[in-house]
XYZ file of C-alpha atoms in Angstrom:
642
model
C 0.000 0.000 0.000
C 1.278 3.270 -0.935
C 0.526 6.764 0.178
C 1.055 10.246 -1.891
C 1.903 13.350 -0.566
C -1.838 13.937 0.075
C -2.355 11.075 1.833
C 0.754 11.561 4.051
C -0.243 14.923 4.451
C -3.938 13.704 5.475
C -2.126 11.224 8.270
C -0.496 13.700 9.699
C -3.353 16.309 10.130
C -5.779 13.548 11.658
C -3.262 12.414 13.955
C -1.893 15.990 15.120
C -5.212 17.665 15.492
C -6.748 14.435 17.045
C -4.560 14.137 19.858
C -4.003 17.769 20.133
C -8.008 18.547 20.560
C -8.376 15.228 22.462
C -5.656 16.228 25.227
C -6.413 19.938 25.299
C -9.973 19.464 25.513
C -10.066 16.697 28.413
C -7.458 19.195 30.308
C -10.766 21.314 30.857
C -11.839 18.596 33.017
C -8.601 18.422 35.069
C -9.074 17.573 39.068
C -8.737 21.307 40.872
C -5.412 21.948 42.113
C -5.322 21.007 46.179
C -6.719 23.348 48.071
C -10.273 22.973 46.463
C -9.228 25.955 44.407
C -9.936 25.721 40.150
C -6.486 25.688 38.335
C -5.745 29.111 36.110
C -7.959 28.244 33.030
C -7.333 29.984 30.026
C -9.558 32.868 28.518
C -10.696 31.052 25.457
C -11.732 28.193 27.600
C -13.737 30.567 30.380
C -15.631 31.768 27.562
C -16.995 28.225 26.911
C -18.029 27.483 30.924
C -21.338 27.050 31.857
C -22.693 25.649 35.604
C -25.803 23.546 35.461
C -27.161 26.188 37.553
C -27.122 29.058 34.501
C -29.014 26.914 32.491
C -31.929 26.632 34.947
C -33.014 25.745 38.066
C -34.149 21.874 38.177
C -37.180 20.778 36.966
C -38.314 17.751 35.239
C -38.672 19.301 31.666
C -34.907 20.152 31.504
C -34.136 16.211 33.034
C -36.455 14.782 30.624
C -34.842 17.255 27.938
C -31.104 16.561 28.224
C -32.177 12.637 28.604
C -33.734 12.909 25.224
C -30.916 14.508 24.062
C -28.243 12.221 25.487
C -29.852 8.786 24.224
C -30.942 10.338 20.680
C -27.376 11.840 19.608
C -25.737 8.592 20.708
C -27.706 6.708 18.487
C -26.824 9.315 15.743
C -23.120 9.261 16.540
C -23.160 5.015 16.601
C -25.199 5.041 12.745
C -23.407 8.459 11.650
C -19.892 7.192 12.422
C -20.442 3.979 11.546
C -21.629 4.581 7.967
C -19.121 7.161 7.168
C -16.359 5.709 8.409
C -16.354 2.369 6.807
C -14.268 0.730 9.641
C -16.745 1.321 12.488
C -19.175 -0.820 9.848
C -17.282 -3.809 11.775
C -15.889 -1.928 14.671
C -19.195 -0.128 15.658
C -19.631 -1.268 19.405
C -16.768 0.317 19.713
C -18.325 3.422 19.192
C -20.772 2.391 21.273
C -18.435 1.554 24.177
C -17.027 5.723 23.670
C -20.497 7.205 23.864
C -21.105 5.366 27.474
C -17.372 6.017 28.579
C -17.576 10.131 27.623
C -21.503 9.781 29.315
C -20.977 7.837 32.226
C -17.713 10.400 33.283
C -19.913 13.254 32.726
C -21.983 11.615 35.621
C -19.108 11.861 37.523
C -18.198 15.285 36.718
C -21.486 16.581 37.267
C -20.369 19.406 40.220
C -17.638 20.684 38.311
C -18.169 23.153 35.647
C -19.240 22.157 32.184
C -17.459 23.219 29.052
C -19.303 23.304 25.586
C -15.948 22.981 23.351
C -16.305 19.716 24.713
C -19.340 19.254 22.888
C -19.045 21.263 19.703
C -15.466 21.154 18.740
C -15.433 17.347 18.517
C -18.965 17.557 16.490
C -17.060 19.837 13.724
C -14.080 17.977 13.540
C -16.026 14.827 12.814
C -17.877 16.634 10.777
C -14.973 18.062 8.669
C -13.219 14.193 8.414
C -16.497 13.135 7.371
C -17.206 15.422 4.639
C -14.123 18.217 3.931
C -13.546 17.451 -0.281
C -9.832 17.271 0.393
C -8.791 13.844 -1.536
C -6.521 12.566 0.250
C -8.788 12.616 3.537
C -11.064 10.594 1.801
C -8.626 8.207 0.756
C -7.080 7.744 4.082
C -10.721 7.264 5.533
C -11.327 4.838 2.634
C -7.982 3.136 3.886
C -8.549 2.494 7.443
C -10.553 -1.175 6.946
C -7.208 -2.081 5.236
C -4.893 -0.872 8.023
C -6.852 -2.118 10.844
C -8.336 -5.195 9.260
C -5.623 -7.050 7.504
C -4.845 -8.852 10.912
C -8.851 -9.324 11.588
C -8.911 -12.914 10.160
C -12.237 -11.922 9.262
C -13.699 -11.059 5.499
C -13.972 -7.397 5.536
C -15.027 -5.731 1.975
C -12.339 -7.484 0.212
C -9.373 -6.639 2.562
C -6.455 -9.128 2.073
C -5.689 -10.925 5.519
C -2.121 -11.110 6.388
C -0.087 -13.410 9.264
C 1.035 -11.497 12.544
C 4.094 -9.619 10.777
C 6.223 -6.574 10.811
C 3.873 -5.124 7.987
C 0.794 -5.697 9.430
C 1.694 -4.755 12.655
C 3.071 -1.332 11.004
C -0.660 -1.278 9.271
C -2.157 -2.272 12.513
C -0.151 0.383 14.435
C -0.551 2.828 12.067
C -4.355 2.758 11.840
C -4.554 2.574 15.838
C -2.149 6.335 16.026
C -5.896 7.655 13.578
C -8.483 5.188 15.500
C -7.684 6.188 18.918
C -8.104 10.696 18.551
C -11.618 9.438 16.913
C -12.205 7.422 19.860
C -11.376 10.405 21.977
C -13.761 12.805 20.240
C -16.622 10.631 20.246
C -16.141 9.844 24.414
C -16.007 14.114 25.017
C -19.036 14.913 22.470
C -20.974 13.065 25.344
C -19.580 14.564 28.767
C -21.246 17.966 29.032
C -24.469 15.510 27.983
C -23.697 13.293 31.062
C -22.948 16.581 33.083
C -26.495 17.854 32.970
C -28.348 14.260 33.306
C -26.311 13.577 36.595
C -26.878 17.130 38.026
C -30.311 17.099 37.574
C -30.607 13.199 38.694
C -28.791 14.707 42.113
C -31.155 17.840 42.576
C -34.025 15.894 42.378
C -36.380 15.898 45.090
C -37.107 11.788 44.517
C -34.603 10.185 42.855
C -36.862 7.280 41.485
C -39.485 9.743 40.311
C -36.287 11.422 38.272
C -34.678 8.425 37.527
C -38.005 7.174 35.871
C -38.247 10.672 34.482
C -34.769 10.248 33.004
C -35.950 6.681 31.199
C -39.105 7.910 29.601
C -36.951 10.270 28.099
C -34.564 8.288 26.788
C -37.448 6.247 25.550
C -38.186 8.791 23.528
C -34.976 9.557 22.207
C -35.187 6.442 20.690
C -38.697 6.687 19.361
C -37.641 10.213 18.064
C -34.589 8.790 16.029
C -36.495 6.173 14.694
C -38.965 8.270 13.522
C -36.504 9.977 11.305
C -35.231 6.517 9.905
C -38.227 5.429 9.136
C -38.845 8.444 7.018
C -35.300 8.146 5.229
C -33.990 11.257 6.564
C -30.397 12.164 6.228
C -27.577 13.113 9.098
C -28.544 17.112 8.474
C -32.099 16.452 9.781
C -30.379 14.521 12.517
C -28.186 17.394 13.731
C -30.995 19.865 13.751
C -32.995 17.889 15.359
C -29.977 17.605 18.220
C -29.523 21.094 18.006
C -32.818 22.366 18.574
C -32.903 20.377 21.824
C -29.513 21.482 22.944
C -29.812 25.281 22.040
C -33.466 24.777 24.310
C -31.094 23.552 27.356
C -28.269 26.534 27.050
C -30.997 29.416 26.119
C -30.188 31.309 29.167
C -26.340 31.263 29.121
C -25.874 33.651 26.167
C -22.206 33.236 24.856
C -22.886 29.113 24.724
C -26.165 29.979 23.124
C -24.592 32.487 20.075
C -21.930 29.233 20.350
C -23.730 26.491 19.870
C -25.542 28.266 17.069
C -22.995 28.819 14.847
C -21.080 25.338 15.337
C -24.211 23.281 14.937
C -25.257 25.578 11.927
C -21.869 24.952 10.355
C -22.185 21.372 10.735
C -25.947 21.253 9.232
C -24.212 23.304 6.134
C -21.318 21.211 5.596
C -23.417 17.721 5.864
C -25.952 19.476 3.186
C -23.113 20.005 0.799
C -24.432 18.317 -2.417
C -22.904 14.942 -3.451
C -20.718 14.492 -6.323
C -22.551 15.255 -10.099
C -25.270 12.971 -10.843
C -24.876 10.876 -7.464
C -28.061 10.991 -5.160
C -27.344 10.089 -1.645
C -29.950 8.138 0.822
C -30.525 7.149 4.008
C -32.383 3.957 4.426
C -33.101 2.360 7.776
C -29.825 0.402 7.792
C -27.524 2.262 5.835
C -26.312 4.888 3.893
C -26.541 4.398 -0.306
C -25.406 6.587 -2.943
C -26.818 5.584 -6.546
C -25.154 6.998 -9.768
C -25.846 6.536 -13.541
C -23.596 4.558 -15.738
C -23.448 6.055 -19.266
C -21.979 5.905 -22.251
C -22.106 7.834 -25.444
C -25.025 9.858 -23.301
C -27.056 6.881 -22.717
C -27.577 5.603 -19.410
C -26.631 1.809 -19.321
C -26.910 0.525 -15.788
C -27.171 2.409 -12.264
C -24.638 1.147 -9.534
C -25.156 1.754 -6.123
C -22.606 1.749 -2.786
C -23.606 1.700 0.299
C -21.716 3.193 2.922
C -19.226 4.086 0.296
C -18.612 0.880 -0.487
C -19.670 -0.952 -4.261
C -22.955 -3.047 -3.641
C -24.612 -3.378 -6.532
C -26.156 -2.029 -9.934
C -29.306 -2.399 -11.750
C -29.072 -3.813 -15.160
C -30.704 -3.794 -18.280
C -30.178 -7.364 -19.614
C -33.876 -7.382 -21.871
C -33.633 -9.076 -25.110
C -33.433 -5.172 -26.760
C -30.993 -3.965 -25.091
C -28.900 -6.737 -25.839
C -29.213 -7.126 -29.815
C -28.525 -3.099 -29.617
C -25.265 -3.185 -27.295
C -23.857 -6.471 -28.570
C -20.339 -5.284 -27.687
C -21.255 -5.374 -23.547
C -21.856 -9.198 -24.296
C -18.894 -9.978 -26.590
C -16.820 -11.695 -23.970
C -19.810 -13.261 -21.921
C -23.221 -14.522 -24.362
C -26.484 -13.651 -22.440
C -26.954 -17.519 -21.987
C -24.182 -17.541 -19.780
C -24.848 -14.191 -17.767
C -24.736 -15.346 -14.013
C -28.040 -13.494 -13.967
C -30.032 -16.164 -16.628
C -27.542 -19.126 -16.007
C -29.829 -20.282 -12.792
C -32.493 -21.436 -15.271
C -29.934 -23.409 -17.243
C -30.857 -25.814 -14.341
C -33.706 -24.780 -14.319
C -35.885 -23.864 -17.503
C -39.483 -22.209 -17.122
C -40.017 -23.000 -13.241
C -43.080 -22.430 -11.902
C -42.448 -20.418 -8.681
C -39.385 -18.956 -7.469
C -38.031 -17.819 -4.224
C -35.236 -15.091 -4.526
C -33.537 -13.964 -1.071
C -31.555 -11.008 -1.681
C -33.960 -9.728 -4.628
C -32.069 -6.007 -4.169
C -33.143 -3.570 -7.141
C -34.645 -6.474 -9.271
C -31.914 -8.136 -11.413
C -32.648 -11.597 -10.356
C -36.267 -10.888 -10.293
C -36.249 -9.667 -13.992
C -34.300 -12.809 -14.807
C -36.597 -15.352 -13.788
C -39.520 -13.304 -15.225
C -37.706 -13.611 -19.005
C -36.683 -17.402 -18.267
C -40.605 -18.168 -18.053
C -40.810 -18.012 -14.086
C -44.744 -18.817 -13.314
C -44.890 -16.599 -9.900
C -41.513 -15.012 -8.078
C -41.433 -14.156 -4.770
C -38.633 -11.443 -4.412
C -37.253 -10.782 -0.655
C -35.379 -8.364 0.416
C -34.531 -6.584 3.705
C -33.643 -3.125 2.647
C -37.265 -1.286 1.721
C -35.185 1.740 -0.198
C -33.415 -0.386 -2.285
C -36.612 -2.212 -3.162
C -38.124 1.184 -3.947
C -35.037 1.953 -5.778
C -35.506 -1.106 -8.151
C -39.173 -0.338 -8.962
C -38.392 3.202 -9.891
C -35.585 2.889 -11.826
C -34.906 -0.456 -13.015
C -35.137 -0.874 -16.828
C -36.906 -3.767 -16.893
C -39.816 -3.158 -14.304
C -39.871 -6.477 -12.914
C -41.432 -5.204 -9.624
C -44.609 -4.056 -11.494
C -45.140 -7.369 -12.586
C -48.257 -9.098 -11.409
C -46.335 -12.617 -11.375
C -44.553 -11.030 -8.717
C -44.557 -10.310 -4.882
C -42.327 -8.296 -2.987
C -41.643 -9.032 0.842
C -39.890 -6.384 2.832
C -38.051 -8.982 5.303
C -34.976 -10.304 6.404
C -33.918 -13.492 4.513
C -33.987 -16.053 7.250
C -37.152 -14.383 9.192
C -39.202 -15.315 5.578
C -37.602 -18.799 5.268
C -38.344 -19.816 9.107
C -41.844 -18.410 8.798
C -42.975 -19.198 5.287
C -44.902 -22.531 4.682
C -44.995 -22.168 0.522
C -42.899 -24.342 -1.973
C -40.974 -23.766 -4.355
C -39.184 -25.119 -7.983
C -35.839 -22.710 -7.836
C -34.171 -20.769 -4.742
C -31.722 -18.575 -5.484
C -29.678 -17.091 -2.711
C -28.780 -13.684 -4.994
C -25.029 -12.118 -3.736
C -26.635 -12.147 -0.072
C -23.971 -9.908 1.324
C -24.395 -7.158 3.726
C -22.249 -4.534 4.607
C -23.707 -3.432 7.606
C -24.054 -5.340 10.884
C -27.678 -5.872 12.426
C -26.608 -3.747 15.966
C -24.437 -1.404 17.468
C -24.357 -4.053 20.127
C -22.951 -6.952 18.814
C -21.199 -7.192 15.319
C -23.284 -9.427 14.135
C -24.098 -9.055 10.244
C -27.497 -8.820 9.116
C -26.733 -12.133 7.148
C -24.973 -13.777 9.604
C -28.245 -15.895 10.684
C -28.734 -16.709 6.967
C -25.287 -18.696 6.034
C -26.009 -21.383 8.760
C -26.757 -24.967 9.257
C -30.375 -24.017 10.800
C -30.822 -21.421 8.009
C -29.815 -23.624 5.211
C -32.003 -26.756 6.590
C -35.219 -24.368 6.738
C -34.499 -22.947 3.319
C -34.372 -26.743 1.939
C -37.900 -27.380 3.550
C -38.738 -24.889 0.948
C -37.635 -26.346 -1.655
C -39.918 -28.975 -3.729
C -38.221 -32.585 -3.559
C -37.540 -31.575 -7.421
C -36.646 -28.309 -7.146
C -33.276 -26.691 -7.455
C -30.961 -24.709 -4.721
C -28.559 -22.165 -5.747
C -26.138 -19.984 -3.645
C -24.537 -17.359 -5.499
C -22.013 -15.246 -3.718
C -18.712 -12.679 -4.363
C -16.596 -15.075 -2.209
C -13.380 -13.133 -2.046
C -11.353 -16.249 -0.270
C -10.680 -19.666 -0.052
C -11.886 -20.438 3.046
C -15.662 -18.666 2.356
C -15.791 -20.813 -0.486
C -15.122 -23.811 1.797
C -17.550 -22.608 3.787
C -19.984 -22.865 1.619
C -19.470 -25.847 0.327
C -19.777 -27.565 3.715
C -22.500 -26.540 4.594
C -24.528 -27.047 1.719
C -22.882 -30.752 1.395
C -23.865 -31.048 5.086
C -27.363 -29.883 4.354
C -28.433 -31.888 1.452
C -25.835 -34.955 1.890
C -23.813 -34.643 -1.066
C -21.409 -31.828 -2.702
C -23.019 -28.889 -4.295
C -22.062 -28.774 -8.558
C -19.914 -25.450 -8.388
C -19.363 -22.571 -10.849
C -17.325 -19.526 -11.187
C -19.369 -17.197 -13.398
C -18.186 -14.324 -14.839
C -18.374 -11.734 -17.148
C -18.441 -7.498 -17.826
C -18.757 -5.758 -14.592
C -21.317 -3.193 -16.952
C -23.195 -6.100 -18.376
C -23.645 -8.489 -15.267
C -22.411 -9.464 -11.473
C -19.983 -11.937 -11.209
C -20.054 -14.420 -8.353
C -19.596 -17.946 -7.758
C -22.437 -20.593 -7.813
C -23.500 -23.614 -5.287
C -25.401 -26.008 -7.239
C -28.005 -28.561 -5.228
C -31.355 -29.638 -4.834
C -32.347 -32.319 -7.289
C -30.086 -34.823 -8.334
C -32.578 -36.447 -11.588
C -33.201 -32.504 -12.560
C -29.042 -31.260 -12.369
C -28.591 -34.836 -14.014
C -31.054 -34.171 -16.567
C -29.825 -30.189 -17.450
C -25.929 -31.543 -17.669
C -26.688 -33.910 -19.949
C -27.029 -30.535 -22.845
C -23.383 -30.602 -23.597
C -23.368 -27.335 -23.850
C -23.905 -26.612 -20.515
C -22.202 -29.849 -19.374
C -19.122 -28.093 -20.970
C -19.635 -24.640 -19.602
C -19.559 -26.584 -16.267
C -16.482 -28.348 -16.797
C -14.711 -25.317 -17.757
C -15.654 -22.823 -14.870
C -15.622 -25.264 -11.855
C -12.142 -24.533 -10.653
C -12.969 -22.956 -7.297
C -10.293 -22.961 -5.003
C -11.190 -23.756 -1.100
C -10.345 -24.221 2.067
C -11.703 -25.518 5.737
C -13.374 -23.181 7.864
C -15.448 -23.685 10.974
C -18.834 -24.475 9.997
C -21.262 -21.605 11.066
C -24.280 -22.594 13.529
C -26.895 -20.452 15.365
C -24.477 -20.543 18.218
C -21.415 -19.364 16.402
C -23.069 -17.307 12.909
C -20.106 -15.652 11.715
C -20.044 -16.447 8.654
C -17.214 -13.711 7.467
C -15.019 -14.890 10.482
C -12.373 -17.549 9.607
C -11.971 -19.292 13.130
C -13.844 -18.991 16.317
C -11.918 -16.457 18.810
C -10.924 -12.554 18.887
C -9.049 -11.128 16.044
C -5.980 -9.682 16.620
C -7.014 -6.345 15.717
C -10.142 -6.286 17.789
C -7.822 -7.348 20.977
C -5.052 -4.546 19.995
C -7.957 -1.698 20.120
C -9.218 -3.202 23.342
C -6.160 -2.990 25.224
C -5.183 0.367 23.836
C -8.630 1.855 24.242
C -8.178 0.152 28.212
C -5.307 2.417 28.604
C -7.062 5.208 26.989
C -9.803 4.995 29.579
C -7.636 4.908 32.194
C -5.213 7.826 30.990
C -8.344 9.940 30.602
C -9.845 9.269 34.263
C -6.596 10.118 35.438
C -6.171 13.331 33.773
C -10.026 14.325 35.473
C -8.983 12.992 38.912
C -10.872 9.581 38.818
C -8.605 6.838 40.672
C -9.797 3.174 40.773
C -10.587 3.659 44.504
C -13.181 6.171 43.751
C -14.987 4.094 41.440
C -17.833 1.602 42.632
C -17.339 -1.747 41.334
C -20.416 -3.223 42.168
C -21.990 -0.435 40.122
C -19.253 -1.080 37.035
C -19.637 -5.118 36.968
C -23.898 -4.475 36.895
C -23.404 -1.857 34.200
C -21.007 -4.609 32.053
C -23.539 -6.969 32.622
C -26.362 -4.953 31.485
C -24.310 -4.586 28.045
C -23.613 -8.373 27.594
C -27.475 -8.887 28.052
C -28.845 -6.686 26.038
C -26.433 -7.387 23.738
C -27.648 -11.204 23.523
C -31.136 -10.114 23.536
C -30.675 -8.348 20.533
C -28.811 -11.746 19.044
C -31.703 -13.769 20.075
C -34.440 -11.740 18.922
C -32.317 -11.090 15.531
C -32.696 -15.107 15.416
C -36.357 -14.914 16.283
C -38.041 -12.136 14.326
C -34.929 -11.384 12.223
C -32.762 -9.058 11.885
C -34.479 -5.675 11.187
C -33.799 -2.232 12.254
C -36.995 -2.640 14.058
C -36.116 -5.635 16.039
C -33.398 -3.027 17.641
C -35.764 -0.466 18.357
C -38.348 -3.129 19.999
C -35.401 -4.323 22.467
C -34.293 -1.092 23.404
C -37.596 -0.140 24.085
C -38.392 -2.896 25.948
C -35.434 -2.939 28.595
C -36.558 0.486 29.436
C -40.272 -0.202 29.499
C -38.963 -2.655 31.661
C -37.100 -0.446 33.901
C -39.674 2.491 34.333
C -42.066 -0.897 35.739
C -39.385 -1.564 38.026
C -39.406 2.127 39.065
C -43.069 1.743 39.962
C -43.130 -1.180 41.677
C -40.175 0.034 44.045
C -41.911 2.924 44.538
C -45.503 1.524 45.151
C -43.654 -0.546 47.995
């Protein structure tokens, strides 16, 4: 890997100003000098104080104001980050793990005076890494997966894996001197927030009457932030919806106010900057996609789409017109052997299909031109299926042979009782993981034994079953193979299709089902040939994936090297920063630390148990979240009632 100028330039800056801003802002929080007396604070930094008292006087507007506040921007942090900064994609309870460190000292420092840079200057910066059109930022942002996951044993969005050696451990290093400042920023954005909640939890005049207050709130911070998913809206709407509530809590302190203003008003502006010519940028419930044209000589030829900056997939117009008229697209790959039509090769003219993954519609279209009777098209994401019926060429969604189901993959296949001739398992790859609590994949639960075995009771003791997937190493495509020779008893037929990246998706094919009907299709020696010429699919063992251990895009059961680096350095981090505000291990409560770890681990296998149940859908998030603090605010009553 080689950096330019730029990009060296770009390393530098993060690093530099992360630490820098990290350091100087945290020294606002320094332990007073002994005596009891505040140390000598500079001007700049006076100008930014604030006591909990200016803002108001307590009541249980401002506590259920500031909790609303609090548990609505951490959820926009965890999604914001996350999508932006591809890394945090895999990484993202990591963020997670910053927003409750930066909140729960904020608790602690609730008597000492609050400081708004805190807040705001770690809101632009992020803002500025995030979005600032200097090129070799965004290439060092786009770099980070490759720096921190080459040592990850894990398949991250094609980055090589490497052995424990000098160079990765230069990569590894390297990416940990940008990983940790971001770490930094994200723990102070969420101090002054955890300031004000603990003040006001302390002035109240019955602490289970403001603790309950303090829930509800918090309750609705999630409600609140789901509302704005649901409705696709992007991080802008986000931020003003954060600042509105925070400029509500400072009103009365005037140089904050004018502050806080202008900071959150530059960071609206700067994340409303239009995207790059002809791109249009959305914000589904999952993830962030940007959709662009593909055209040549001024016609538009296929749409691709990225999500979370990352290539996903296009829509293609593969309709017997478009190919007789743009016969050069096809020249190296006939239509008869595009990946898309080859599943009904196997298959000719079936009369229902099942298609998990259906994405904007190129399957679907596929098996409505190879004669499919009735199609049932899954898929998860309900803006790219909107996507696919507005733009794709071939309108396969507005067909009346098909339906669409708005689901996660194995929630339809555990729940459905219909049959079908063909499944196809279309390039079922996330790039998103179902929670910020656990990383987790939303496909992880589909690429298992349990999945695979309810998928087959689909399937018509005729029918066909066909995983297609971009496997990107040996040991996915071993994977694979296992478990569909452990599923239907036998070795899956396997096929490396490819072809033009503008006139199809490549990926590699899993063959089973039938034995009499795959018997019956090879013996066309055409096809028997094409076989026999693309099956060289190299593999390797990998630990089959189960229900209890679903990571599919993990190599090996245990940590990754990478994940236990961060942890120890982000330890230290922790405990560098407590220092520096006067918090010694004597002065904190274990009994209070070891419940609050525990409260993480189990709501972190709800969420995995409920994404096995119901799915994995932003919603099934949402509903546990709730719930644990449904169930709280009972427990509230009940203690009080007693």
């Amino acid at each position: 890997m080689r950096l330019g100028q730029s990009e060296i330039a770009a390393v530098s800056t993060m690093i530099w100003v992360g630490f820098v801003a990290v350091l100087g802002l945290f020294s606002l929080y320094r332990e007073p000098a002994s005596g009891g007396a505040n140390q000598a604070r500079p001007r700049w930094a006076e100008m930014w104080d604030l006591r909990v008292e200016t803002v108001g006087r307590f009541s249980y507007g401002k506590l259920a104001l500031v909790s609303l506040l609090g548990l609505f921007l951490e959820m926009l942090m965890i999604r914001w980050v996350s999508a932006e900064i591809r890394i945090f994609a895999y990484f993202k309870n990591f963020v997670l793990i910053a927003c409750f460190l930066g909140f729960g000292l904020g608790c602690y420092l609730c008597r000492r005076r609050i400081n708004l840079l805190a807040l705001l200057v770690p809101l632009v910066l992020l803002t500025l890494l995030i979005k600032l059109p200097w090129q070799g930022l965004r290439n060092v942002v786009a770099t980070l997966p490759i720096l921190l996951g080459s040592t990850s044993q894990v398949n991250m969005w094609g980055v090589p894996s490497m052995p424990l050696d000098s160079l990765s451990l230069v990569l590894l290093a390297s990416g940990l001197a940008l990983v940790i400042p971001l770490f930094g920023l994200l723990s102070l954005v969420f101090i002054p927030i955890g300031q004000m909640v603990g003040w006001y939890l302390e002035c109240a005049p019955n602490g289970i009457l403001g603790y309950t207050v303090n829930v509800v709130a918090s309750l609705a911070g999630v409600l609140l932030y789901t509302m704005l998913c649901f409705f696709y809206q992007p991080p802008a709407v986000w931020f003003g919806a954060a600042g509105v509530m925070l400029l509500l809590l400072v009103w009365k302190s005037l140089r904050p106010h004018w502050g806080c203003l202008v900071a959150l008003a530059a960071c609206v502006g700067i994340l409303s900057l239009p995207p790059e010519k002809d791109h249009v940028v959305q914000w589904s419930p999952y993830q962030k996609l940007a959709l662009a044209p593909t055209r040549e000589a001024g016609e538009i030829i296929s749409y691709a789409l990225t999500t979370n900056d990352t290539w996903y997939q296009q829509i293609l117009n593969l309709s017997p017109a478009f190919v007789s008229s743009h016969a050069e697209l096809f020249e190296d790959t006939p239509i008869q052997w595009n990946p898309y039509n080859l599943p009904y090769r196997f298959y000719p003219n079936p009369l229902s299909v099942l298609i998990l993954g259906a994405g904007m519609g190129n399957d679907v279209a596929a098996a409505l031109r190879n004669g499919a009777g009735r199609v049932v098209a899954v898929e998860i994401d309900p803006l790219i299926l909107q996507d696919g019926r507005r733009l794709h060429f071939e309108r396969p969604y507005s067909s009346p042979r098909v339906r669409q189901v708005v689901d996660d993959a194995r929630s339809y296949i555990q729940n459905s009782g219909e049959r079908f001739d063909l499944i196809v398992f279309s390039l079922l790859d996330s790039h998103t993981t179902s929670s910020y609590y656990s990383n987790i994949r939303i496909d992880n639960y589909v690429y298992t034994v349990e999945a695979l075995q309810a998928a087959k009771r689909l399937l018509r003791p005729e029918g066909v079953f066909i995983v297609k997937f971009q496997v990107g190493t040996p040991w996915i495509a071993g994977r694979l193979k296992r478990l569909l020779t452990t599923v239907f008893g036998r070795p899956p037929l396997e096929l490396n299709a490819s072809g033009s990246v503008k006139a199809t998706t490549p990926g590699r094919f899993f063959i089973s089902g039938s034995q009499e009907v795959l018997d019956r299709a090879l013996s066309n020696p055409e096809l028997a040939a094409y076989a026999a010429s693309h099956s060289a699919i190299a593999t390797e063992k990998a630990t089959l994936t189960t229900d209890d251990w679903p990571y599919f895009y993990q190599h090996e059961p245990g940590l990754p090297a990478s994940v236990i680096a961060i942890s120890i350095v982000l330890v230290l981090l922790c405990w560098l920063l407590m220092r520096r505000t006067g918090i010694g291990g004597g002065s904190i409560q274990w009994h209070f630390f070891f419940l609050g770890a525990g409260f993480l681990l189990l709501e972190a296998q709800i969420i995995s148990k409920f994404a096995l149940l119901f799915g994995t859908t932003w919603v099934v998030n949402s509903v546990v979240i709730s719930g644990v603090l449904v169930l709280i605010v009972a427990a509230n009553f009940l203690v009080a009632l007693s």
